[in-house]
CSV table of C-alpha atoms in Angstrom, one decimal:
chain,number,residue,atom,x,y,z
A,1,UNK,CA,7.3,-13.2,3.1
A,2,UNK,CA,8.3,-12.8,-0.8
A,3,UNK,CA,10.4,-10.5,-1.4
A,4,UNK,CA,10.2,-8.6,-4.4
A,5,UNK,CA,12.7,-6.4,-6.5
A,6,UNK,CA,12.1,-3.7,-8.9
A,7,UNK,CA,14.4,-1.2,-11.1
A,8,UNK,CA,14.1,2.2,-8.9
A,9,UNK,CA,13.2,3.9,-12.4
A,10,UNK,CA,12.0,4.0,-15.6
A,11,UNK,CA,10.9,6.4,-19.0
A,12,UNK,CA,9.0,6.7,-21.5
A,13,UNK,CA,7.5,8.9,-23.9
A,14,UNK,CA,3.5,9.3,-24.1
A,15,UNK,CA,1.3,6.8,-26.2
A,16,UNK,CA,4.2,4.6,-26.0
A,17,UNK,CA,3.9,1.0,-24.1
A,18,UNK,CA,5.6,0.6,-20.9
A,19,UNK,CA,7.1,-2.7,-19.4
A,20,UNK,CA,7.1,-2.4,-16.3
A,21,UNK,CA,9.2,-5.9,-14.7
A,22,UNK,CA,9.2,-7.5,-11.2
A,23,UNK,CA,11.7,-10.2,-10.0
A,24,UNK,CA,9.6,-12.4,-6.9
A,25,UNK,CA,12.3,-15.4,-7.0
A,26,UNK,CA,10.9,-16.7,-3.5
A,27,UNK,CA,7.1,-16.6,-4.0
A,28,UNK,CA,5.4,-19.5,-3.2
A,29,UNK,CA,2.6,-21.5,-5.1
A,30,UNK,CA,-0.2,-19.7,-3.7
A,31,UNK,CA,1.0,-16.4,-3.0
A,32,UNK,CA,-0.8,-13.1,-5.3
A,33,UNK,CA,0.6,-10.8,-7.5
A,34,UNK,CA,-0.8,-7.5,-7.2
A,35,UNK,CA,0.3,-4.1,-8.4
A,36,UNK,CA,-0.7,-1.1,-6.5
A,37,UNK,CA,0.8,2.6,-8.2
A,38,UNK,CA,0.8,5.9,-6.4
A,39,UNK,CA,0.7,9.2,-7.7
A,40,UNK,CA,1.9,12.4,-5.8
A,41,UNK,CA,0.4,13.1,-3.3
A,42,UNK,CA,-1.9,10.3,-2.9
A,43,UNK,CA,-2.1,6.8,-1.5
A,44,UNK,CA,-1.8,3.9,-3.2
A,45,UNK,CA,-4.4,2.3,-5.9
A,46,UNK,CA,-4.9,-0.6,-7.2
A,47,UNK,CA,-4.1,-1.2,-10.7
A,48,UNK,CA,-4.0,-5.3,-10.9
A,49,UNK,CA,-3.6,-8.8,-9.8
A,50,UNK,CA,-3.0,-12.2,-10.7
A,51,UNK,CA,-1.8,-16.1,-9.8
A,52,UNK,CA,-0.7,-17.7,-12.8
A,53,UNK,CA,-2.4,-16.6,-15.9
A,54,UNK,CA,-2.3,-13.3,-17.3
A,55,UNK,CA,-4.8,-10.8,-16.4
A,56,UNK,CA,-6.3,-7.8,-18.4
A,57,UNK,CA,-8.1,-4.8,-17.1
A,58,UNK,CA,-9.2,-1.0,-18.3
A,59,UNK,CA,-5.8,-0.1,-16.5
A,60,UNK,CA,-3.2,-2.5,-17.7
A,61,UNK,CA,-2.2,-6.0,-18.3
A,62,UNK,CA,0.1,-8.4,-15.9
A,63,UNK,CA,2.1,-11.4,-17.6
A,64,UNK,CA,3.2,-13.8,-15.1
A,65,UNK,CA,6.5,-15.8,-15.8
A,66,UNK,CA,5.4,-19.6,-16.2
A,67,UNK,CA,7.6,-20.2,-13.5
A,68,UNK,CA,6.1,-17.4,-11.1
A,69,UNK,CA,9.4,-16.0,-10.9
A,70,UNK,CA,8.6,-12.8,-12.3
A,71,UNK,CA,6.1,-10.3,-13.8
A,72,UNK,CA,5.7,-7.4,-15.8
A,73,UNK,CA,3.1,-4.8,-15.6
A,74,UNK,CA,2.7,-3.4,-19.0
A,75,UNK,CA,0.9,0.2,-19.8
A,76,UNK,CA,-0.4,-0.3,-23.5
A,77,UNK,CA,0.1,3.6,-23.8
A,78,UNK,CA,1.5,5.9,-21.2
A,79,UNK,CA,-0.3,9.1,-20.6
A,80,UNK,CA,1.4,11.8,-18.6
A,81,UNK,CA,-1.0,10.6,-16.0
A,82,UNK,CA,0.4,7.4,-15.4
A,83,UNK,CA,3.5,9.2,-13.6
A,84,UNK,CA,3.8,7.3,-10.8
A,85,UNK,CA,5.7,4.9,-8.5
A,86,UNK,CA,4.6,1.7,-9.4
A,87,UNK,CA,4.6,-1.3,-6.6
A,88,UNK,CA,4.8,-5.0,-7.1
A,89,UNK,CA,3.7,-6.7,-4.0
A,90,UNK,CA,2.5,-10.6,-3.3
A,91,UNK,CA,0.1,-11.5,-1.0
A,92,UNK,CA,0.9,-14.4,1.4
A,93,UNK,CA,0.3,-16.2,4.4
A,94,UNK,CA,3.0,-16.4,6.7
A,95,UNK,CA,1.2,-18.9,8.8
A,96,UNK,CA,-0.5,-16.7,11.2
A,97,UNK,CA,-1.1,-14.2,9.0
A,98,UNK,CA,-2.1,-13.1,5.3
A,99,UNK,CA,-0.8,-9.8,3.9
A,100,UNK,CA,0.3,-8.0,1.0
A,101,UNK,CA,4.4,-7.6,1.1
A,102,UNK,CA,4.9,-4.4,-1.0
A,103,UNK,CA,8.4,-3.8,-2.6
A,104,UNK,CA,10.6,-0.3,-2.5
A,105,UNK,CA,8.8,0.5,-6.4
A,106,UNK,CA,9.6,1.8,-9.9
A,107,UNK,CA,9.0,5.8,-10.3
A,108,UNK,CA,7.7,5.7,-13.8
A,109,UNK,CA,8.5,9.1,-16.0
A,110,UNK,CA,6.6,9.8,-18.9
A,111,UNK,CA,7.4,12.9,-21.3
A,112,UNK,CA,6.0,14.4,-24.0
B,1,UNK,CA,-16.8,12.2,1.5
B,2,UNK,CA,-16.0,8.8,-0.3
B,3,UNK,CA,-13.6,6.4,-0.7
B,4,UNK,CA,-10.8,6.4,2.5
B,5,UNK,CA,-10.7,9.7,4.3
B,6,UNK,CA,-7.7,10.3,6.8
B,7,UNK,CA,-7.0,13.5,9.5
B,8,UNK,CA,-5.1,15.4,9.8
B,9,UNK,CA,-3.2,15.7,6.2
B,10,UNK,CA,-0.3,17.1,8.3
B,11,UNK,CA,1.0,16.8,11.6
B,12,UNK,CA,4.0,18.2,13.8
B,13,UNK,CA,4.7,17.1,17.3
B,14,UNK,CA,7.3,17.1,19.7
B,15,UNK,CA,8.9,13.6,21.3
B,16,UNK,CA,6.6,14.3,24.4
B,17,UNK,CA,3.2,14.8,22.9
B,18,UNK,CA,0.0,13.0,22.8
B,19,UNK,CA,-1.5,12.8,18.9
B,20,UNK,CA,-4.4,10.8,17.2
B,21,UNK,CA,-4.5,10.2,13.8
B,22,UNK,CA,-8.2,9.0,12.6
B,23,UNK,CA,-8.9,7.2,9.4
B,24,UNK,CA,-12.5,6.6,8.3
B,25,UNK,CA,-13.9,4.6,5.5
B,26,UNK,CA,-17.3,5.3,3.1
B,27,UNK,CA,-17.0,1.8,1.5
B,28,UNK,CA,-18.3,-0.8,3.7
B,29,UNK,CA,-15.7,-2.7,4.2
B,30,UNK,CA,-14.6,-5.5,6.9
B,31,UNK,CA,-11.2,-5.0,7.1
B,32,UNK,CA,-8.7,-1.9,8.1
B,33,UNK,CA,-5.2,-1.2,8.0
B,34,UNK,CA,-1.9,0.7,9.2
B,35,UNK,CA,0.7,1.3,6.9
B,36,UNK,CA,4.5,3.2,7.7
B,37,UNK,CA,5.9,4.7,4.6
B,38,UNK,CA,9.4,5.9,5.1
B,39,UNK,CA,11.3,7.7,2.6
B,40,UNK,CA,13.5,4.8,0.7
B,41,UNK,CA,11.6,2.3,2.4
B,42,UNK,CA,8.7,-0.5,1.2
B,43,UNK,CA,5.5,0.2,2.6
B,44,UNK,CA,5.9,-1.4,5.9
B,45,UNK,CA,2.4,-3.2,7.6
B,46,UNK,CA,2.0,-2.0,11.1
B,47,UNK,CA,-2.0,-3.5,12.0
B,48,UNK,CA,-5.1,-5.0,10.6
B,49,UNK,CA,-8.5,-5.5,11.9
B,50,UNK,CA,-11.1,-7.9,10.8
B,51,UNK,CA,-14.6,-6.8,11.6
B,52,UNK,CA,-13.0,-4.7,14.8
B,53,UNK,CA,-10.8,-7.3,15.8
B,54,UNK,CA,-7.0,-7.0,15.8
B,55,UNK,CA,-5.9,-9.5,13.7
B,56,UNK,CA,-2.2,-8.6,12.8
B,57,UNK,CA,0.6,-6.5,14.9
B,58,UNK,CA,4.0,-6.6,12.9
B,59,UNK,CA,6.1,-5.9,15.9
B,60,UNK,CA,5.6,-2.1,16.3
B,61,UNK,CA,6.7,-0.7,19.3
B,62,UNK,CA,4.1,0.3,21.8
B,63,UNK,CA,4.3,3.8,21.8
B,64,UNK,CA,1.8,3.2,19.0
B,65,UNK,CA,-1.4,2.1,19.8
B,66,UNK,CA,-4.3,1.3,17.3
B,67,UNK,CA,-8.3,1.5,18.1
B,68,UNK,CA,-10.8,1.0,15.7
B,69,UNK,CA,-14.2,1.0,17.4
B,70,UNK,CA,-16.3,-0.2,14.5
B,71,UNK,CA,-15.6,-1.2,11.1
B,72,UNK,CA,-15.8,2.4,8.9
B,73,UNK,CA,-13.3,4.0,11.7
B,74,UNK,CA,-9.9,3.0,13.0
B,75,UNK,CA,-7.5,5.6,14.9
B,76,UNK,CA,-3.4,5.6,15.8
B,77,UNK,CA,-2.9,6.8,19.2
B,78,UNK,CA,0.9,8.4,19.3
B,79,UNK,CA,2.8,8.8,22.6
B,80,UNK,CA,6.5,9.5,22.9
B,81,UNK,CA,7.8,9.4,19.3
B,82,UNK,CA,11.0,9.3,18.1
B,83,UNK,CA,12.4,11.7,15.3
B,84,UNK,CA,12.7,8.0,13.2
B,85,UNK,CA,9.0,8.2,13.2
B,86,UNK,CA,8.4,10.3,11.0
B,87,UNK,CA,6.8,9.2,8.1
B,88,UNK,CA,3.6,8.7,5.8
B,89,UNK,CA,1.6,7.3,7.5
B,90,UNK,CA,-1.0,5.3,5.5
B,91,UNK,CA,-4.4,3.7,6.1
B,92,UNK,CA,-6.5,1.3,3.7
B,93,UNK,CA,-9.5,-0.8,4.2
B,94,UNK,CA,-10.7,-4.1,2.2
B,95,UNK,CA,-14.1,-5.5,1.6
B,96,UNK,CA,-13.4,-8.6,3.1
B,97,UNK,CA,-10.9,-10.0,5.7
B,98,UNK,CA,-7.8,-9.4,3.8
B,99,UNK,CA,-7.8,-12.8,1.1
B,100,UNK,CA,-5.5,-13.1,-2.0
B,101,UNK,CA,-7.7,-11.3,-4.5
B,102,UNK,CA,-9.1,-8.4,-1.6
B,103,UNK,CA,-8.0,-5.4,-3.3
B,104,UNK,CA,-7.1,-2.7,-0.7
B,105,UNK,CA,-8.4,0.9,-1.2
B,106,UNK,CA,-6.0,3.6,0.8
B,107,UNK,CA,-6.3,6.8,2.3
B,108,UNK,CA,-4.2,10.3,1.3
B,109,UNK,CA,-1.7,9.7,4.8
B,110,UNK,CA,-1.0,11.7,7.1
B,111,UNK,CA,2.5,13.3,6.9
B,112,UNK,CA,3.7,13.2,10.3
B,113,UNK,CA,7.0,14.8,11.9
B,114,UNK,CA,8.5,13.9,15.1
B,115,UNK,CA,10.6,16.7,16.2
């Protein structure tokens, strides 16, 4: 399974863009990218995914590292709403099985 | 009700008790899921099913036992717990069988605590 890593935190101010990164050193060529966030409280959502290009939707946009090694999850303009742990995961098959292989998160702060 | 729907929100039980927790899905999807979330801890995969079937057990112990009778309804039958079971416990269901792109829609949890 791919492992990924994640700063434990991060900040920022409201209306401001947030980067959020994502190191995946040991994905492998056909292994996902996906970002799930969760809000107190609550279960997980969705927010994106990708392979190699770089994906846009209503929520965010995810910019893959040519190399796959990486991503970043980027928030055009934080809202007080987007407070959240944010979770880079891959999704893989192991050989007998497929599944998504979430990391420990980044808790995203946003202040006024 | 829509979306993922799990019961009971909250639960207490002592090391030699006998719970269920039920998860039921509005969407229509194939495929459902248990997830362990532990404080400091990734989400950790415990089962899938594919249209009823098990099709994934991530080496959890056996006092744990999953059911899911039919596709919109998948339970988690509890029997001596340890304290170190305590956790969220999270369930999620996807359209299809659980492919790259399947995007996987999850429940509230249930917060449970093994005393």
């Amino acid at each position: 399974d791919a492992k990924t890593t994640q700063p434990n935190s991060m900040e920022s101010n409201e209306e401001e863009p947030v980067h959020l990164p994502c190191n995946h050193s040991t994905i492998s060529g056909t292994d996902y990218i996906h970002w799930y966030r969760q809000l107190p409280s609550q279960g997980p959502e969705y927010v994106i995914h990708g392979l190699t290009s770089n994906v846009n939707n209503r929520m965010a946009s995810l910019a893959i590292a040519e190399d796959r090694k990486s991503s970043t999850l980027i928030l055009h303009r934080a809202t007080l709403r987007d407070a959240a742990v944010y979770y880079c995961s891959t999704w893989g098959n192991t050989g007998t099985a497929s599944k998504l292989t979430f990391g420990t998160g980044t808790r995203l702060q946003v202040t006024l | 009700e829509t979306g993922v729907t799990q019961t009971p929100r909250h639960l207490v039980m002592g090391m030699t008790n006998k719970k269920s927790l039920k998860c039921e899905q509005h969407l229509g999807h194939n495929a459902m899921y248990w997830y362990k979330q532990s404080a400091k801890k990734p989400l950790e995969l415990m089962f899938v099913y594919n249209f009823k079937e098990q099709t994934e057990n991530n080496s959890v112990p056996s006092r744990f036992s999953p059911e899911c009778p039919n596709s919109s309804h998948l339970f988690l039958h509890l029997h001596t717990l340890q304290p170190e079971d305590s956790a969220l416990y999270l369930c999620a269901s996807s359209p299809g069988v659980g492919g790259a792109e399947d995007t996987q829609y999850f429940g509230p949890g249930t917060r449970l605590t093994v005393l």
